[in-house]
C-alpha atoms as a PDB file:
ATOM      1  CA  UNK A   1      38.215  81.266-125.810  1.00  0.00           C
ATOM      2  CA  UNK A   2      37.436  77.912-124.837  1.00  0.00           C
ATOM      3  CA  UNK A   3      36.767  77.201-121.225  1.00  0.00           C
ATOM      4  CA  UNK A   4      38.376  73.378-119.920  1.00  0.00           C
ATOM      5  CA  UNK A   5      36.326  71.637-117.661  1.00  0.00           C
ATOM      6  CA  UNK A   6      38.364  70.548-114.716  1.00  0.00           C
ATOM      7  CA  UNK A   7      39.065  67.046-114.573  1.00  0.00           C
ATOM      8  CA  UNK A   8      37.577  64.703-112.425  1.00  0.00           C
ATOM      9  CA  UNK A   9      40.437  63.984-109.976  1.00  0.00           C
ATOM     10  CA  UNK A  10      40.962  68.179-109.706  1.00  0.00           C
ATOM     11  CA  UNK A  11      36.992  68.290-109.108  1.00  0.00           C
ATOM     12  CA  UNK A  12      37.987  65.944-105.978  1.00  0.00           C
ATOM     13  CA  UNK A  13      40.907  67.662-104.952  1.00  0.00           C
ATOM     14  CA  UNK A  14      39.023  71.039-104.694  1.00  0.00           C
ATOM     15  CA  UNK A  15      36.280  69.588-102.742  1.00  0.00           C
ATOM     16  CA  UNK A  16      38.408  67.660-100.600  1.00  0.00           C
ATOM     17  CA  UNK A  17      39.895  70.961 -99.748  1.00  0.00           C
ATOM     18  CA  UNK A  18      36.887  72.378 -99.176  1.00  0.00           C
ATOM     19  CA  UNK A  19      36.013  70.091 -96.628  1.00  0.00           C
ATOM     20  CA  UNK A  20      39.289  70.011 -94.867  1.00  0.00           C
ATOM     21  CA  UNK A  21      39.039  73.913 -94.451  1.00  0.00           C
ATOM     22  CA  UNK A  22      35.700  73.752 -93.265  1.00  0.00           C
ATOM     23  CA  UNK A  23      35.867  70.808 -91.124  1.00  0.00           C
ATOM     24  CA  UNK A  24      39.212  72.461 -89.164  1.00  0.00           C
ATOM     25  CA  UNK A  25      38.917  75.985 -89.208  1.00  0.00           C
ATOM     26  CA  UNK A  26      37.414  75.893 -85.435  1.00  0.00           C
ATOM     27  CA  UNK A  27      39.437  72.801 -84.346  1.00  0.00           C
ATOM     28  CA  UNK A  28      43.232  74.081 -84.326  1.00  0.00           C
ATOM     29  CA  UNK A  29      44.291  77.298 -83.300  1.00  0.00           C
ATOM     30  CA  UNK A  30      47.335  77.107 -85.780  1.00  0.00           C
ATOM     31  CA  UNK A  31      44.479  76.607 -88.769  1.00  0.00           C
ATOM     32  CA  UNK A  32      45.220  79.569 -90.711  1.00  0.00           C
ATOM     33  CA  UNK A  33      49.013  78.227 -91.040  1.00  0.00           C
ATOM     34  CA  UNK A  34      47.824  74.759 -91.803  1.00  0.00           C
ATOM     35  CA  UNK A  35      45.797  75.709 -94.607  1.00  0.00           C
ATOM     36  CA  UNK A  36      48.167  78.113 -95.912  1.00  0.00           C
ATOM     37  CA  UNK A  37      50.665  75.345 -96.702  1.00  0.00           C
ATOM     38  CA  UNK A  38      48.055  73.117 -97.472  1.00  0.00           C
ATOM     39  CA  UNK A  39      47.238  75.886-100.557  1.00  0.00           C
ATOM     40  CA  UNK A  40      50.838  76.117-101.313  1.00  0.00           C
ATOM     41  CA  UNK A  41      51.199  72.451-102.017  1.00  0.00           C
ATOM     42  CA  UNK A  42      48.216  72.471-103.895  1.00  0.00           C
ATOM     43  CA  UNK A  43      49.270  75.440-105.254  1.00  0.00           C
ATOM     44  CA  UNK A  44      52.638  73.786-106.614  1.00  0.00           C
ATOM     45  CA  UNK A  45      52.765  73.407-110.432  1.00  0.00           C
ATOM     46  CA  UNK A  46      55.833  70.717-109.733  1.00  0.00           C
ATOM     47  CA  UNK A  47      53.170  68.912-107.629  1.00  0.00           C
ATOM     48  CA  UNK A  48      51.543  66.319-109.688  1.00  0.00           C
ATOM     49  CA  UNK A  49      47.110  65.768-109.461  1.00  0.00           C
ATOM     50  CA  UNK A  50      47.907  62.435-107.998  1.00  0.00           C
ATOM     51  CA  UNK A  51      50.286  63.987-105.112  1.00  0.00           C
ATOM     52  CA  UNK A  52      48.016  66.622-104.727  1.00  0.00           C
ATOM     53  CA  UNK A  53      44.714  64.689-103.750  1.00  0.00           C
ATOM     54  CA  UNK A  54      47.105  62.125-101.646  1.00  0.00           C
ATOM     55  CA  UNK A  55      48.089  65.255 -99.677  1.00  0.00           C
ATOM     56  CA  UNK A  56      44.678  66.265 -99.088  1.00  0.00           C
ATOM     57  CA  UNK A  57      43.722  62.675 -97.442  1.00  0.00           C
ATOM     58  CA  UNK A  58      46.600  62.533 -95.780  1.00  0.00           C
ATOM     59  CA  UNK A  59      45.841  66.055 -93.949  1.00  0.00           C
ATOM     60  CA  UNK A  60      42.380  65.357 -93.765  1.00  0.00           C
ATOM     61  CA  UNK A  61      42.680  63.892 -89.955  1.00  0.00           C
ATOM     62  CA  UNK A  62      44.444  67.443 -88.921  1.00  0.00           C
ATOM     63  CA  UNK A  63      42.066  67.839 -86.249  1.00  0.00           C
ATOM     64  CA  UNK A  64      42.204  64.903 -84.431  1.00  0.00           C
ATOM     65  CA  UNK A  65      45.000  65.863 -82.819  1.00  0.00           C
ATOM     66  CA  UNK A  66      47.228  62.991 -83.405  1.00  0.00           C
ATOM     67  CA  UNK A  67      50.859  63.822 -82.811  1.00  0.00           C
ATOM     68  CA  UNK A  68      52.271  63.333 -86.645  1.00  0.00           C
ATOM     69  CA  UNK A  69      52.933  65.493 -89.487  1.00  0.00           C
ATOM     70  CA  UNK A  70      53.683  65.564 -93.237  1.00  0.00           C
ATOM     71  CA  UNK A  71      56.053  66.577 -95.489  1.00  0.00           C
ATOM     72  CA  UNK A  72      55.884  66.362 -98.969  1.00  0.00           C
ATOM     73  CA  UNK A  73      58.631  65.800-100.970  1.00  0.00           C
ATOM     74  CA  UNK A  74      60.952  65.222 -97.977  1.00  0.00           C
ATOM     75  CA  UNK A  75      64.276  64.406 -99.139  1.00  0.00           C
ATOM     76  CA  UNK A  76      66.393  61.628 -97.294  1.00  0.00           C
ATOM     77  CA  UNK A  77      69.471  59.799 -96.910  1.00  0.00           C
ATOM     78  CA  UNK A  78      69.405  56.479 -96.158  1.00  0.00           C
ATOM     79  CA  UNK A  79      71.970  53.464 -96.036  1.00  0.00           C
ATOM     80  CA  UNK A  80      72.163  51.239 -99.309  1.00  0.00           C
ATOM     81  CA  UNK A  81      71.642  47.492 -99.004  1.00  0.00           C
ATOM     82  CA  UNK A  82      69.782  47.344-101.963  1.00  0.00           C
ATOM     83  CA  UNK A  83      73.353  46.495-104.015  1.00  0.00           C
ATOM     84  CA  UNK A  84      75.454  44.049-102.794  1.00  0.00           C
ATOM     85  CA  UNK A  85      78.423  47.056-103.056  1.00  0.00           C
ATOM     86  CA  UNK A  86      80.664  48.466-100.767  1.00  0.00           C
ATOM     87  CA  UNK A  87      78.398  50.434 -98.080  1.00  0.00           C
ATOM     88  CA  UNK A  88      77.146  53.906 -99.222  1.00  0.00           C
ATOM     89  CA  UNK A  89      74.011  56.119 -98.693  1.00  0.00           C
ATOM     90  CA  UNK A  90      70.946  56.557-101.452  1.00  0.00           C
ATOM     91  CA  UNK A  91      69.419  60.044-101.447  1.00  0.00           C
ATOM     92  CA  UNK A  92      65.915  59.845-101.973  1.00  0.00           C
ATOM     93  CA  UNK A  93      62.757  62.025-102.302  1.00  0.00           C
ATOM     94  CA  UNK A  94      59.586  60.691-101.120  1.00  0.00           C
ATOM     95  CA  UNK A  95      56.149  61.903-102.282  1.00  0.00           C
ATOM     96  CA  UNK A  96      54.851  62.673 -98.815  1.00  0.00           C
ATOM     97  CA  UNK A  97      56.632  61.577 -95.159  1.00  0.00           C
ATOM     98  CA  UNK A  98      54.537  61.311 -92.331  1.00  0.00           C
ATOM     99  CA  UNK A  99      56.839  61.364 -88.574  1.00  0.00           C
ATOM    100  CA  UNK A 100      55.469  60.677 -85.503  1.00  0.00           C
ATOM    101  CA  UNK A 101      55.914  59.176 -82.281  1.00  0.00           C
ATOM    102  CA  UNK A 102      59.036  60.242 -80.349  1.00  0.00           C
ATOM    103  CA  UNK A 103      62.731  60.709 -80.545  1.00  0.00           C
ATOM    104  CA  UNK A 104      63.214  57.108 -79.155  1.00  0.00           C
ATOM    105  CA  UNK A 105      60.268  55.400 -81.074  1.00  0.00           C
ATOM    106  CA  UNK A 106      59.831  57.178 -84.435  1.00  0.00           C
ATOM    107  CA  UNK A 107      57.493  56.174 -86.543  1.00  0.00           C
ATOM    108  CA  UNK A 108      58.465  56.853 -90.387  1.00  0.00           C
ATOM    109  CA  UNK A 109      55.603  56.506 -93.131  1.00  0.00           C
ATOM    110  CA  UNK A 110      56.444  57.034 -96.613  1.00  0.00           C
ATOM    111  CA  UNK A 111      53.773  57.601 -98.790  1.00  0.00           C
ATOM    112  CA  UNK A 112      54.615  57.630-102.782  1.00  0.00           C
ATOM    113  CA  UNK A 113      52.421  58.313-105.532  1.00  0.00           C
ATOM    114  CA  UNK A 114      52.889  56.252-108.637  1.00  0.00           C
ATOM    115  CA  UNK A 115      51.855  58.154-112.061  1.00  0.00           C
ATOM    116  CA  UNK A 116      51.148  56.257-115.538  1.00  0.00           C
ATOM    117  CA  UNK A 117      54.704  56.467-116.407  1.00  0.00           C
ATOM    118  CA  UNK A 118      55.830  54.566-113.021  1.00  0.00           C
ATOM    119  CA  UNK A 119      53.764  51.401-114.378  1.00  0.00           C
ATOM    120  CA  UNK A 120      56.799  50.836-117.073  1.00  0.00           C
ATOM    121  CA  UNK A 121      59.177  47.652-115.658  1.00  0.00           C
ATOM    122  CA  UNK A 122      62.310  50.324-115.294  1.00  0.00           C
ATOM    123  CA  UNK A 123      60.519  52.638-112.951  1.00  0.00           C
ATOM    124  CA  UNK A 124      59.507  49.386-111.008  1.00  0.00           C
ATOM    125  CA  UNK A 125      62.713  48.223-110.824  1.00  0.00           C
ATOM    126  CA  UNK A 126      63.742  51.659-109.106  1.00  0.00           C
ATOM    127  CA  UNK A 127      60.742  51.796-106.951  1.00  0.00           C
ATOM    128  CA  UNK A 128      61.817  48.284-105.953  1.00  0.00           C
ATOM    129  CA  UNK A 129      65.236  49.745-104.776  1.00  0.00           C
ATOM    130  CA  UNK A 130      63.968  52.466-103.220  1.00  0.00           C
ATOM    131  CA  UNK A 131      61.668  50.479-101.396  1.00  0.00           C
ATOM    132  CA  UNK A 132      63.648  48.002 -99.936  1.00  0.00           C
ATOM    133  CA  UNK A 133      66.721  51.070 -98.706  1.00  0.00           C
ATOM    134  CA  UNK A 134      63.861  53.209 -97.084  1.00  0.00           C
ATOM    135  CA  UNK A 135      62.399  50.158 -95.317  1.00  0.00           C
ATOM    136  CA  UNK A 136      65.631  48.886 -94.173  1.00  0.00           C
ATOM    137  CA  UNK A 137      65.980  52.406 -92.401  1.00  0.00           C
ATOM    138  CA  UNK A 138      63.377  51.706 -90.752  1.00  0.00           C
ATOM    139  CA  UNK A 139      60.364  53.281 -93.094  1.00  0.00           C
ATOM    140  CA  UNK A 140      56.913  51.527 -93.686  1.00  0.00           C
ATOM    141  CA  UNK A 141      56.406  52.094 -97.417  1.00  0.00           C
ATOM    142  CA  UNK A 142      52.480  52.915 -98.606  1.00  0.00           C
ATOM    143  CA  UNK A 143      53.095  52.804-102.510  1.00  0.00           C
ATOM    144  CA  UNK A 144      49.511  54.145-104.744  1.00  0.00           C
ATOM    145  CA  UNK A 145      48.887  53.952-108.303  1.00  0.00           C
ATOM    146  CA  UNK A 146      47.093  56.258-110.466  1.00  0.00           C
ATOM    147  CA  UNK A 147      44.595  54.106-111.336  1.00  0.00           C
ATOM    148  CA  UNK A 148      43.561  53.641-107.285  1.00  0.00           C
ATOM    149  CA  UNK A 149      44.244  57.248-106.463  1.00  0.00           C
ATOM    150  CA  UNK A 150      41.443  58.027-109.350  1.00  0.00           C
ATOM    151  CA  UNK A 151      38.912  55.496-109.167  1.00  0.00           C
ATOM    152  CA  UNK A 152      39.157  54.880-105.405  1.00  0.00           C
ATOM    153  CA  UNK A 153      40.368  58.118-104.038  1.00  0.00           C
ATOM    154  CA  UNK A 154      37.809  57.560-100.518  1.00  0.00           C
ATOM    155  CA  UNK A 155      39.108  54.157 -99.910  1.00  0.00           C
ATOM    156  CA  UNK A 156      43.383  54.813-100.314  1.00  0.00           C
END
């Protein structure tokens, strides 16, 4: 039986974890239910390398007690004005959504992943669309490639 070195971006991912668990296990008295999602996600076959170490960084800050949170693959509806076509909604699913703020100020951050495939001009035409309906509902859109996710995975 042959044994598969893990790749380089799943060596980061586990040590990323690593240090998340060890840098919050005394700082958050909810830590054990933190980290039990966090394993799930990373955990998730459906959830792509890329998403995976994105979700990581993104939880990294856990214990700074900053009032956000995220969700990956948070599905939402938002109004299309993408089309010039009679009004309708777009449903969309977004890698990872970070809310915070408050009821009368929310702050929506949508964070997407792009894989090799999205590089192709009809996945950036959809990204496009996407793009412009979630930030006319009032989203800031962070949009990552592969290639910065792996070579640059400290500085995204």
């Amino acid at each position: 039986m042959d044994i598969v070195e893990p790749s380089h971006l799943e060596r980061l991912i586990e040590q990323a974890r690593r240090q998340l668990y060890l840098s919050h296990r005394e700082l958050r008295p909810d830590f054990e239910d933190l980290f039990r999602h966090v394993d799930d996600v990373i955990g998730d076959r459906q959830v792509s390398p890329l998403e995976k170490a994105m979700y990581l960084l993104v939880n990294q800050y856990v214990g700074d007690q900053q009032d956000y949170f995220v969700i990956p693959r948070e599905r939402v509806r938002v109004p299309e004005v993408y089309e010039l076509a009679p009004p309708g909604y777009k449903d969309y699913e977004i890698d990872f959504a970070v809310y915070s703020g408050s009821a009368q100020r929310l702050v929506k951050i949508a964070i997407e992943c792009d894989g090799i495939r999205s590089h192709r001009e009809r996945h950036a035409d959809r990204d496009r669309h996407k793009d412009v309906n979630l930030q006319a509902a009032g989203w800031t859109v962070l949009r990552f490639g592969s290639r910065e996710i792996h070579e640059e995975l400290k500085s995204v």
